[in-house]
Amino acid sequence: MKRILGVALGVLTAIGGFVDIGDLVTNAVVGARFGMSLAWVVVVGVVGICLFAQMSGRVAAVSGRATFEVIRERLGPRAGGANLVASFLVTMLTLTAEVGGIALALQLVSSVEPRLWVPVAAFAVWLVLWRVKFSILENVAGLLGLALVVFAVALFQLGPDWGELVDQALRPRVQAGEAVPTYWYYAVALFGAAMTPYEVFFFSSGAREEKWTVQDLSQSRANVLVGFPLGGLLSLAIAACAAVVFLPRQIDVTALSQITLPVALAGGKIALAVVILGIVAATFGAALETALSTGYTLAQFLGWSWGKFRRPAQAARFHTTMIVALVVGMLVLLTGVDPVKVTEYSVVFSAIALPLTYLPILVVANDREYMGAHVNGRATNALGLVYLVVILAASLAAIPLMLMTGAGA
Amino acid sequence: MILSDLLDAPVHDGAGRRLGFVVDVRLVLDGPLDGGVLVAPRAHGLLVSPRTSTSFLGYERTGERAPALLARWLQRRHRGTFLVLWEDVVAADPDGVRLASAYRRWSPALPEP
Amino acid sequence: MSPRLRRGERPFPPDEDLPEPARPAGLLLDARLHLLDRQVVDVDEVPTAIVDDLELTESRDEPRTLLVSALLSGPVLGTRILGGRPPSSRLHRVRWSHVAAVGTVVRLGVHGDQLDVLWVERWLRDRVIGRIPGGRHDPE
């Protein structure tokens, strides 16, 4: 019974934790402009993140080493260092977006300007990182994030033309009035939103935080293979809600209040309250994860002691890094930059940085010195090589597409 | 000296002909036990390759075969790597390594433990 | 492009079968492959540093023998990536005699507190993190 509860908790946490501000914004923006014709990207991204997370969790559980420790060993300091800089910057950008997301969600509740919420949000994130145990932090944020299921509920309530939605998804084509490069730009953005690099650092370091061993592998596999696809369905629900409400009216989504509008239309004030709770929980959880990831990446690359399982005094450089990251993110947001714009850039840059983090995991998952008998099977390797090609393609196409389309304008 | 003085240093034979670059130093643990737990590693030989850049993951030395495509590509990059024993090294400094005229080339493969 | 010999300059055919040398009695390690960029942990398994470089010294007893005398960490990483070399006084050494085992991590036989490489960690612990309330609180 305890095992079933454990698995259920893991799966629910994975679903609730899957969606962050990047998924929220990108899916809504895409739904409003392209309907469901980019749904296939979400599917590709979900399979990718399942593969990715599974491998990195397995590497951490079997070898006792987390992602960045291994990246430096396998790539050498020069390439590993370039990887660190890119990953660190992208994760910091994502952290800034998440803290901005918290502030935006709080604005929806309180009508207080987001800039005033930013220091509160940043401080709250730090306080939780400082005092709350890792597993509690993960579970609470994940479970509260399940409130976002209200998007799926709202979708049903809105009574959409299901045939139309399915048709858009199964026969993707560029909408009238949109250019082909813009379609592909948003494909890359959606891909980056689903396969965020920080997820891998976080997942593998989290495996070490919770001291996973080989016995925990099957549970982690369940969490990933059940939880992440369901989280992907949630992303699709967000896109579908935007498609149903905004696409026919040719309205672009640019603000968080628009993203929640379909839910408010479908379920009134109560549904709106639930969705805001879900957004605050999901972005707060993601802010915790990205802040921890900034600490993990730097500490693991440079060999510092790290981890929430150590008292802060024993991981001083790790905690200092997170404090500095939060302060920098806060300062950036206080300049008044639009957090939604920050989010849109963070997902594209995530796609650009993805190959750097993915290749070492694929290689180490095959390394018998680390993995013993748990090296990748042939099917995993075949899928891994396919994804390597996809990830490289997305990464290389991102900047030209961004320049061609003016960042999706 | 430090290790990175040797790594990527050009290697010349007695006649001054360039043979490649040092990509690694093979150590053997049979030095003196200096009050520690493990004996000190002694330089056993140098691995010389036609190119510098990290021998990515040592694929050409360990016989690691997966993932197949990557393994094949990485092995090709360092074809022509050979081992030279430390006895055959006449001079070693960051400007280059000079070998004795009668040096011998050996297989770079790491013996199975 | 990293420096390399052009195909025409290569003195030897690329795919020859070279013999294996006589095997010495002792564990064989390739410095770059097995030691460099490896995590160093202390006797309590606390991460201490990463091997950024190795210090090689001539043996006192046998003049032509080169021994690894210390693991190096710290500023030497920057020079390893960009070139050059810090002066001997700035190298953060972990003497080889402190090393207890070499595997996927390098395990030391001493506590990290005794080592110079951790001075930034100790400084931050004493001056910053330790001063914030709850900093020394056990999280478990």
XYZ file of C-alpha atoms in Angstrom:
662
model
C 0.000 0.000 0.000
C 2.798 2.340 0.940
C 4.450 1.643 -2.369
C 1.302 2.486 -4.298
C 0.977 5.731 -2.365
C 4.595 6.479 -3.059
C 4.147 5.907 -6.761
C 0.941 7.927 -6.816
C 2.631 10.789 -5.043
C 5.518 10.659 -7.453
C 3.266 10.648 -10.486
C 1.052 13.459 -9.225
C 4.079 15.546 -8.346
C 5.481 14.952 -11.808
C 2.262 16.089 -13.472
C 1.901 19.162 -11.316
C 5.547 19.982 -11.632
C 5.719 19.567 -15.388
C 4.171 22.874 -16.313
C 6.144 26.023 -15.644
C 5.801 29.585 -16.864
C 7.501 28.639 -20.123
C 4.919 25.956 -20.906
C 2.059 28.220 -19.808
C 3.051 31.166 -21.930
C 4.317 29.315 -24.987
C 1.374 26.937 -25.241
C -1.113 29.775 -24.838
C 0.654 31.979 -27.379
C 0.871 29.113 -29.838
C -2.745 28.092 -29.280
C -3.941 31.599 -29.971
C -1.967 31.921 -33.201
C -1.699 28.423 -34.605
C -4.461 26.494 -32.905
C -3.485 22.905 -32.339
C -1.294 22.649 -35.407
C 1.835 22.574 -33.259
C 0.499 19.900 -30.905
C 2.911 17.389 -32.444
C 5.820 19.426 -31.056
C 4.498 18.925 -27.534
C 4.344 15.184 -28.144
C 7.897 15.127 -29.505
C 9.055 17.257 -26.571
C 7.368 15.065 -23.971
C 8.895 11.876 -25.376
C 12.233 13.652 -25.391
C 12.029 14.852 -21.815
C 10.943 11.390 -20.687
C 13.958 9.869 -22.413
C 16.264 12.574 -21.128
C 15.030 12.568 -17.546
C 14.979 8.783 -17.376
C 18.591 8.530 -18.499
C 19.870 11.232 -16.203
C 17.956 9.826 -13.234
C 19.403 6.397 -13.974
C 22.923 7.796 -14.256
C 22.536 9.563 -10.912
C 20.989 6.582 -9.134
C 23.451 3.994 -10.424
C 26.676 5.951 -10.474
C 25.983 8.298 -7.606
C 27.039 11.211 -9.798
C 24.837 14.084 -10.889
C 24.729 15.577 -14.356
C 27.262 18.368 -14.260
C 29.885 16.361 -12.457
C 29.780 14.012 -15.357
C 29.667 16.678 -18.075
C 33.005 18.093 -17.043
C 34.640 14.686 -16.814
C 33.419 13.574 -20.183
C 33.779 16.787 -22.177
C 36.875 18.223 -20.553
C 37.037 21.649 -18.959
C 36.929 23.709 -22.098
C 33.808 22.252 -23.677
C 32.381 21.563 -20.233
C 33.055 25.163 -19.287
C 31.287 26.443 -22.375
C 28.442 24.133 -21.480
C 28.417 25.513 -17.949
C 28.273 29.105 -19.078
C 25.474 28.418 -21.537
C 23.465 26.252 -19.159
C 23.973 28.599 -16.233
C 22.869 31.630 -18.219
C 19.830 29.866 -19.662
C 18.854 28.576 -16.225
C 19.258 32.047 -14.752
C 17.098 33.438 -17.532
C 14.482 30.810 -16.771
C 14.708 31.588 -13.048
C 14.089 35.245 -13.805
C 11.084 34.276 -15.921
C 9.679 32.062 -13.162
C 10.023 34.713 -10.450
C 8.384 37.142 -12.860
C 5.641 34.596 -13.354
C 5.014 34.410 -9.621
C 4.750 38.185 -9.519
C 2.347 38.243 -12.468
C 0.143 35.592 -10.872
C 0.089 37.537 -7.608
C -0.905 40.609 -9.548
C -3.931 38.743 -10.851
C -5.033 38.130 -7.287
C -4.247 41.458 -5.794
C -4.150 44.062 -8.565
C -0.850 45.176 -7.074
C 1.781 45.929 -9.696
C 4.071 42.949 -10.376
C 7.220 44.944 -9.745
C 6.207 45.291 -6.138
C 5.662 41.577 -5.863
C 9.066 40.696 -7.311
C 11.123 41.220 -4.153
C 8.460 39.418 -2.116
C 8.479 36.487 -4.527
C 12.273 36.305 -4.631
C 12.517 36.433 -0.859
C 9.831 33.779 -0.465
C 11.642 31.485 -2.897
C 14.872 31.963 -0.979
C 13.231 31.331 2.371
C 11.771 28.039 1.194
C 15.137 27.027 -0.259
C 16.792 27.907 3.006
C 14.563 26.085 5.407
C 12.309 23.535 3.737
C 13.413 19.957 3.225
C 13.877 18.914 -0.385
C 11.203 16.248 -0.549
C 8.581 18.448 1.091
C 9.429 21.300 -1.222
C 9.028 19.045 -4.255
C 5.833 17.350 -3.172
C 3.950 20.417 -2.009
C 4.731 22.447 -5.109
C 3.915 19.513 -7.358
C 0.625 18.681 -5.704
C -0.579 22.269 -5.594
C 0.432 22.606 -9.221
C -2.172 19.956 -10.002
C -4.702 22.772 -9.661
C -3.781 23.553 -13.265
C -5.917 20.575 -14.246
C -8.676 23.172 -14.215
C -7.481 24.057 -17.723
C -8.585 20.631 -18.889
C -11.849 20.981 -17.036
C -12.386 24.425 -18.541
C -11.737 23.047 -21.999
C -14.590 20.602 -21.611
C -16.831 23.295 -20.175
C -16.174 25.569 -23.139
C -17.717 22.943 -25.383
C -15.262 23.252 -28.243
C -15.548 21.718 -31.664
C -13.501 18.615 -30.850
C -13.393 17.527 -34.435
C -11.826 20.821 -35.405
C -9.226 20.659 -32.640
C -8.250 17.115 -33.499
C -8.085 17.990 -37.167
C -5.751 20.881 -36.488
C -3.524 18.606 -34.436
C -3.437 15.680 -36.833
C -3.075 17.681 -40.014
C -0.767 20.495 -39.105
C -0.633 23.400 -41.442
C 0.383 26.997 -41.129
C -2.587 29.233 -40.355
C -3.644 31.852 -42.852
C -1.926 35.103 -42.068
C 1.114 33.412 -40.545
C 4.417 32.824 -42.287
C 6.107 29.441 -42.466
C 9.288 30.574 -40.635
C 7.103 31.866 -37.789
C 5.470 28.466 -37.518
C 8.871 26.813 -37.191
C 10.119 29.467 -34.791
C 7.274 28.637 -32.457
C 7.918 24.943 -32.993
C 11.439 25.482 -31.674
C 10.130 27.609 -28.793
C 7.555 24.982 -27.833
C 10.230 22.306 -28.020
C 12.489 24.328 -25.731
C 9.600 24.879 -23.324
C 8.929 21.154 -23.080
C 12.566 20.048 -22.916
C 14.057 22.625 -20.604
C 17.727 21.939 -19.829
C 17.328 22.702 -16.132
C 14.977 19.768 -15.828
C 17.878 17.383 -16.376
C 20.191 19.034 -13.849
C 17.361 19.145 -11.403
C 16.198 15.585 -11.965
C 19.632 14.041 -11.598
C 20.630 16.210 -8.659
C 17.258 15.535 -7.074
C 17.975 11.835 -7.397
C 21.086 12.437 -5.351
C 19.218 14.641 -2.882
C 16.730 11.879 -2.255
C 19.500 9.305 -2.309
C 18.001 7.122 -4.973
C 19.564 3.757 -5.501
C 19.023 1.135 -8.130
C 15.916 -0.024 -6.244
C 14.285 3.347 -6.783
C 14.740 3.189 -10.524
C 11.437 1.501 -11.272
C 9.553 4.083 -9.271
C 11.357 6.907 -10.997
C 10.538 5.293 -14.318
C 6.841 5.252 -13.355
C 6.952 8.884 -12.278
C 8.492 9.891 -15.557
C 6.627 7.695 -17.986
C 3.217 8.353 -16.478
C 3.628 11.803 -14.984
C 5.341 13.649 -17.807
C 2.952 12.615 -20.590
C 0.019 13.626 -18.406
C 1.783 16.908 -17.832
C 2.090 17.157 -21.593
C -1.658 16.669 -21.900
C -2.070 19.564 -19.524
C 0.109 21.696 -21.810
C -2.085 20.719 -24.732
C -5.167 21.690 -22.707
C -3.681 25.130 -22.160
C -3.043 25.466 -25.872
C -6.522 24.199 -26.712
C -8.176 26.689 -24.357
C -6.322 29.509 -26.058
C -7.171 28.048 -29.449
C -10.855 27.921 -28.632
C -11.089 31.419 -27.175
C -8.491 33.477 -29.018
C -7.825 31.888 -32.382
C -11.257 32.599 -33.893
C -11.013 36.205 -32.735
C -7.435 36.568 -33.997
C -6.286 37.864 -30.620
C -2.632 37.333 -29.653
C -1.806 36.281 -26.140
C 0.613 38.656 -24.454
C -0.390 38.696 -20.806
C -0.989 36.200 -18.059
C -4.510 37.514 -17.573
C -5.340 36.408 -21.110
C -3.996 32.946 -20.431
C -6.420 32.548 -17.545
C -9.347 34.048 -19.418
C -10.641 30.788 -20.927
C -10.817 29.290 -17.444
C -12.679 32.291 -16.105
C -15.096 32.108 -19.030
C -15.736 28.441 -18.422
C -15.933 28.297 -14.664
C -16.287 31.772 -13.260
C -14.567 33.156 -10.201
C -13.990 29.856 -8.466
C -12.248 28.351 -11.462
C -10.190 31.532 -11.795
C -9.121 31.267 -8.166
C -8.116 27.627 -8.675
C -6.123 28.373 -11.789
C -4.297 31.246 -10.138
C -3.432 28.963 -7.242
C -2.142 26.467 -9.763
C -0.081 29.073 -11.588
C 1.447 30.402 -8.379
C 2.279 26.874 -7.253
C 3.681 25.821 -10.626
C 5.824 28.925 -11.098
C 6.925 28.928 -7.465
C 7.902 25.275 -7.779
C 9.727 25.985 -11.010
C 11.481 28.958 -9.406
C 12.692 26.658 -6.647
C 13.875 24.138 -9.209
C 15.696 26.659 -11.379
C 17.322 28.357 -8.391
C 18.513 24.985 -7.140
C 19.716 24.185 -10.657
C 21.893 27.298 -10.775
C 23.498 26.088 -7.575
C 23.785 22.524 -8.812
C 25.416 23.378 -12.126
C 28.055 25.714 -10.724
C 28.820 23.618 -7.663
C 29.069 20.381 -9.611
C 31.260 21.840 -12.308
C 33.681 23.317 -9.797
C 33.572 20.423 -7.370
C 31.993 22.235 -4.426
C 29.919 20.489 -1.816
C 26.266 20.951 -2.631
C 22.788 19.766 -1.822
C 19.818 20.529 0.356
C 20.634 17.401 2.302
C 23.623 19.206 3.766
C 23.234 21.970 6.289
C 23.783 25.345 4.582
C 26.982 25.887 6.521
C 28.397 22.810 4.861
C 27.440 23.923 1.377
C 28.222 27.598 1.709
C 29.263 28.282 -1.880
C 26.212 26.402 -3.170
C 23.816 28.522 -1.140
C 25.684 31.715 -1.943
C 25.284 30.966 -5.646
C 21.531 30.588 -5.290
C 21.234 33.799 -3.303
C 23.206 35.688 -5.932
C 21.123 34.156 -8.736
C 17.884 35.197 -7.057
C 19.173 38.700 -6.411
C 20.277 39.118 -10.030
C 16.934 37.814 -11.301
C 15.129 40.144 -8.981
C 17.169 43.135 -10.131
C 16.500 42.314 -13.768
C 12.765 42.149 -13.127
C 12.826 45.379 -11.154
C 13.959 47.193 -14.291
C 10.394 46.757 -15.459
C 11.027 44.245 -18.218
C 7.941 42.258 -19.158
C 8.176 38.794 -17.599
C 6.202 37.306 -20.468
C 8.840 38.534 -22.909
C 11.582 37.153 -20.667
C 9.784 33.814 -20.736
C 9.533 33.794 -24.508
C 13.266 34.344 -24.829
C 14.099 31.808 -22.151
C 12.366 28.956 -23.988
C 14.127 29.697 -27.264
C 17.512 29.917 -25.584
C 16.707 26.679 -23.800
C 16.325 25.016 -27.178
C 19.680 26.434 -28.260
C 21.458 25.135 -25.154
C 19.901 21.686 -25.242
C 22.500 19.754 -27.299
C 25.237 20.668 -24.858
C 23.468 18.996 -21.983
C 22.019 16.097 -23.884
C 25.069 14.616 -25.551
C 27.052 13.948 -22.348
C 24.095 12.214 -20.726
C 23.690 9.954 -23.738
C 27.376 9.094 -23.651
C 27.606 8.501 -19.915
C 24.483 6.376 -19.894
C 26.514 4.040 -22.110
C 29.666 4.124 -20.046
C 30.229 0.840 -18.239
C 32.631 2.432 -15.807
C 29.751 4.427 -14.347
C 26.746 2.325 -15.133
C 27.860 -1.247 -14.771
C 25.065 -3.414 -16.058
C 22.612 -0.527 -16.311
C 23.921 0.907 -19.542
C 21.451 1.918 -22.225
C 19.750 -0.779 -24.183
C 19.855 -0.691 -27.950
C 16.348 0.727 -28.255
C 17.204 3.558 -25.883
C 20.363 4.298 -27.802
C 18.566 4.291 -31.115
C 15.924 6.685 -29.790
C 18.667 8.722 -28.156
C 20.551 9.164 -31.412
C 17.359 10.170 -33.195
C 16.686 12.794 -30.548
C 20.251 13.999 -30.743
C 19.610 14.845 -34.377
C 16.297 16.542 -33.589
C 17.827 18.559 -30.765
C 20.751 19.656 -32.910
C 18.390 20.668 -35.687
C 16.255 22.734 -33.315
C 19.310 24.314 -31.734
C 20.899 25.289 -35.051
C 17.648 26.563 -36.511
C 16.741 28.681 -33.500
C 18.842 31.768 -34.104
C 18.265 32.039 -37.858
C 14.532 31.641 -37.256
C 14.631 34.219 -34.504
C 16.331 36.695 -36.794
C 14.076 35.906 -39.738
C 10.867 36.290 -37.811
C 11.943 39.017 -35.402
C 11.489 36.639 -32.458
C 8.105 35.504 -33.616
C 6.560 38.863 -34.256
C 56.136 20.843 -13.922
C 52.409 20.448 -14.192
C 50.502 18.055 -16.377
C 49.031 20.646 -18.704
C 52.598 21.623 -19.638
C 52.847 18.230 -21.301
C 49.357 17.874 -22.701
C 49.031 19.028 -26.295
C 52.790 19.577 -26.530
C 54.240 18.663 -29.962
C 56.385 15.537 -30.132
C 59.519 15.286 -32.297
C 61.827 12.391 -32.959
C 65.614 12.549 -32.799
C 65.780 13.991 -36.296
C 63.343 16.781 -35.530
C 60.472 15.256 -37.473
C 57.097 15.998 -35.977
C 55.265 12.873 -34.871
C 52.154 14.290 -33.272
C 50.995 15.734 -29.981
C 50.849 14.449 -26.429
C 47.239 13.664 -25.637
C 47.774 11.826 -22.374
C 50.339 10.558 -19.919
C 50.135 6.930 -18.908
C 50.846 6.496 -15.211
C 51.585 3.348 -13.286
C 51.156 3.111 -9.571
C 54.483 1.666 -8.539
C 56.248 4.684 -7.087
C 57.278 5.202 -3.489
C 54.821 5.099 -0.632
C 55.422 8.554 0.797
C 53.567 8.287 4.063
C 50.276 7.988 2.236
C 47.819 5.246 1.438
C 48.450 4.870 -2.274
C 51.844 4.683 -3.889
C 52.792 7.657 -6.028
C 52.023 7.294 -9.739
C 55.024 7.210 -12.010
C 55.006 8.388 -15.610
C 55.100 5.183 -17.654
C 54.711 6.647 -21.113
C 53.180 9.291 -23.319
C 50.269 8.833 -25.678
C 50.963 10.586 -28.933
C 48.223 11.368 -31.427
C 48.142 13.146 -34.785
C 45.795 15.713 -33.303
C 45.330 17.513 -30.031
C 41.909 18.115 -28.541
C 40.825 15.874 -25.748
C 40.722 12.297 -26.805
C 37.015 12.506 -26.379
C 36.183 10.002 -23.709
C 39.040 7.685 -24.605
C 36.993 5.739 -27.106
C 40.058 4.599 -29.029
C 41.613 3.096 -25.937
C 38.857 1.357 -24.093
C 37.014 -0.456 -26.822
C 33.740 1.081 -25.732
C 31.332 0.397 -28.547
C 28.135 2.224 -27.793
C 26.452 4.330 -28.928
C 27.654 2.792 -32.156
C 27.709 5.778 -34.460
C 29.396 8.078 -31.980
C 31.947 5.428 -31.057
C 32.968 4.933 -34.638
C 33.329 8.648 -35.318
C 35.311 9.280 -32.151
C 37.663 6.392 -32.806
C 38.443 7.726 -36.247
C 39.493 11.088 -34.860
C 42.387 9.622 -32.964
C 43.513 6.903 -35.331
C 47.234 6.713 -35.378
C 47.637 7.252 -31.645
C 50.568 5.353 -30.192
C 52.292 4.923 -26.857
C 55.914 5.905 -26.248
C 57.610 4.740 -23.059
C 59.056 7.346 -20.732
C 62.530 5.817 -21.173
C 62.462 6.952 -24.791
C 61.776 10.586 -23.878
C 64.904 12.716 -23.982
C 63.468 16.118 -23.139
C 60.019 17.335 -22.142
C 58.937 20.905 -21.693
C 55.957 23.012 -22.820
C 57.681 23.802 -26.125
C 57.826 20.190 -27.099
C 58.859 16.673 -26.331
C 61.884 15.122 -27.945
C 62.272 11.383 -28.289
C 65.440 9.295 -28.463
C 66.461 8.166 -31.945
C 65.834 4.538 -31.086
C 62.322 5.024 -29.670
C 59.691 2.356 -30.135
C 55.983 2.781 -30.742
C 53.499 0.649 -28.846
C 49.778 0.036 -28.953
C 47.823 2.674 -27.015
C 45.259 0.168 -25.748
C 44.725 0.048 -22.035
C 45.196 -3.499 -20.812
C 42.120 -5.141 -19.329
C 42.229 -4.816 -15.527
C 40.584 24.092 -35.404
C 42.834 22.452 -32.902
C 46.419 21.909 -34.092
C 46.977 18.631 -35.823
C 49.157 16.976 -38.419
C 47.854 17.141 -41.950
C 47.228 13.808 -43.553
C 50.295 14.155 -45.740
C 52.542 14.979 -42.799
C 51.634 11.914 -40.805
C 54.724 9.768 -40.484
C 52.947 6.473 -39.905
C 50.083 4.621 -41.548
C 46.987 5.148 -39.460
C 45.733 1.618 -39.024
C 48.806 -0.394 -38.141
C 48.716 -3.027 -35.500
C 51.172 -2.033 -32.826
C 52.433 -4.519 -30.240
C 51.577 -4.113 -26.602
C 54.449 -3.243 -24.295
C 55.509 -5.343 -21.328
C 52.962 -4.787 -18.636
C 54.362 -3.120 -15.511
C 53.330 -4.344 -12.074
C 50.861 -1.786 -10.811
C 47.590 -0.143 -11.666
C 47.679 1.725 -14.968
C 45.947 5.087 -15.193
C 45.833 7.603 -17.986
C 46.218 11.008 -16.405
C 43.801 12.938 -18.594
C 41.310 10.137 -18.962
C 41.169 8.908 -15.375
C 42.429 11.652 -13.112
C 41.873 15.024 -14.692
C 38.503 16.669 -14.096
C 37.555 14.026 -11.576
C 35.720 14.940 -8.422
C 37.790 14.743 -5.241
C 35.936 13.811 -2.072
C 37.320 13.740 1.431
C 37.214 10.889 3.895
C 33.577 11.713 4.787
C 32.551 11.687 1.117
C 32.108 15.470 1.137
C 32.992 16.954 -2.276
C 36.215 18.829 -1.922
C 37.476 19.949 -5.300
C 37.966 18.812 -8.851
C 41.315 17.724 -10.164
C 42.159 20.653 -12.419
C 45.749 19.628 -13.002
C 48.532 17.440 -11.623
C 51.890 18.408 -10.249
C 54.743 16.270 -11.577
C 58.114 16.190 -9.879
C 61.297 14.292 -10.517
C 61.913 11.494 -8.084
C 64.740 12.197 -5.656
C 66.040 8.640 -5.772
C 65.840 7.872 -9.485
C 66.633 10.963 -11.539
C 64.834 10.015 -14.733
C 61.551 9.141 -13.050
C 58.644 11.550 -13.048
C 56.144 11.191 -10.209
C 52.780 12.743 -9.517
C 53.318 14.633 -6.280
C 50.034 16.511 -5.912
C 46.574 17.151 -7.302
C 46.024 20.754 -8.273
C 42.839 22.735 -8.119
C 41.675 26.304 -8.315
C 43.145 29.074 -10.491
C 45.008 26.520 -12.545
C 41.715 25.679 -14.278
C 41.586 29.097 -15.890
C 45.116 28.794 -17.222
C 44.479 25.263 -18.391
C 41.623 26.510 -20.544
C 43.178 29.747 -21.733
C 46.880 29.003 -21.618
C 49.779 30.014 -19.419
C 50.452 28.825 -15.934
C 50.061 30.317 -12.451
C 53.193 30.686 -10.295
C 53.966 27.818 -7.953
C 52.865 29.736 -4.880
C 49.321 30.110 -6.248
C 48.715 26.440 -6.900
C 46.266 24.857 -4.492
C 47.762 21.499 -3.812
C 46.352 18.317 -2.434
C 49.335 16.121 -1.799
C 49.170 12.685 -3.381
C 49.910 11.141 0.001
C 46.415 12.256 1.040
C 44.796 10.198 -1.739
C 43.294 6.926 -0.590
C 41.559 5.558 -3.692
C 41.011 6.350 -7.366
C 37.794 5.333 -9.082
C 34.999 7.351 -10.611
C 35.895 9.822 -7.847
C 39.222 10.382 -6.161
C 38.830 9.623 -2.502
C 41.064 11.249 0.065
C 42.005 9.843 3.424
C 41.792 13.165 5.259
C 39.123 15.683 6.219
C 38.456 18.588 3.893
C 38.883 21.047 6.742
C 42.610 20.460 6.710
C 43.011 21.393 3.069
C 43.882 24.751 1.559
C 41.608 24.205 -1.419
C 38.535 24.755 0.716
C 39.415 28.153 2.105
C 36.665 29.976 0.151
C 34.091 27.515 1.441
C 35.264 28.043 5.008
C 35.297 31.829 4.571
C 31.755 31.926 3.228
C 30.629 29.563 5.927
C 32.070 31.685 8.688
C 31.331 35.143 7.341
C 28.127 34.837 5.348
C 26.107 31.666 5.444
C 26.838 30.851 9.039
C 25.652 34.289 10.053
C 22.194 33.975 8.475
C 19.736 32.459 10.970
C 19.275 28.781 10.337
C 22.520 28.436 8.465
C 23.861 25.780 10.738
C 20.529 24.067 11.077
C 20.423 20.409 10.117
C 17.932 20.044 7.266
C 16.988 16.415 7.881
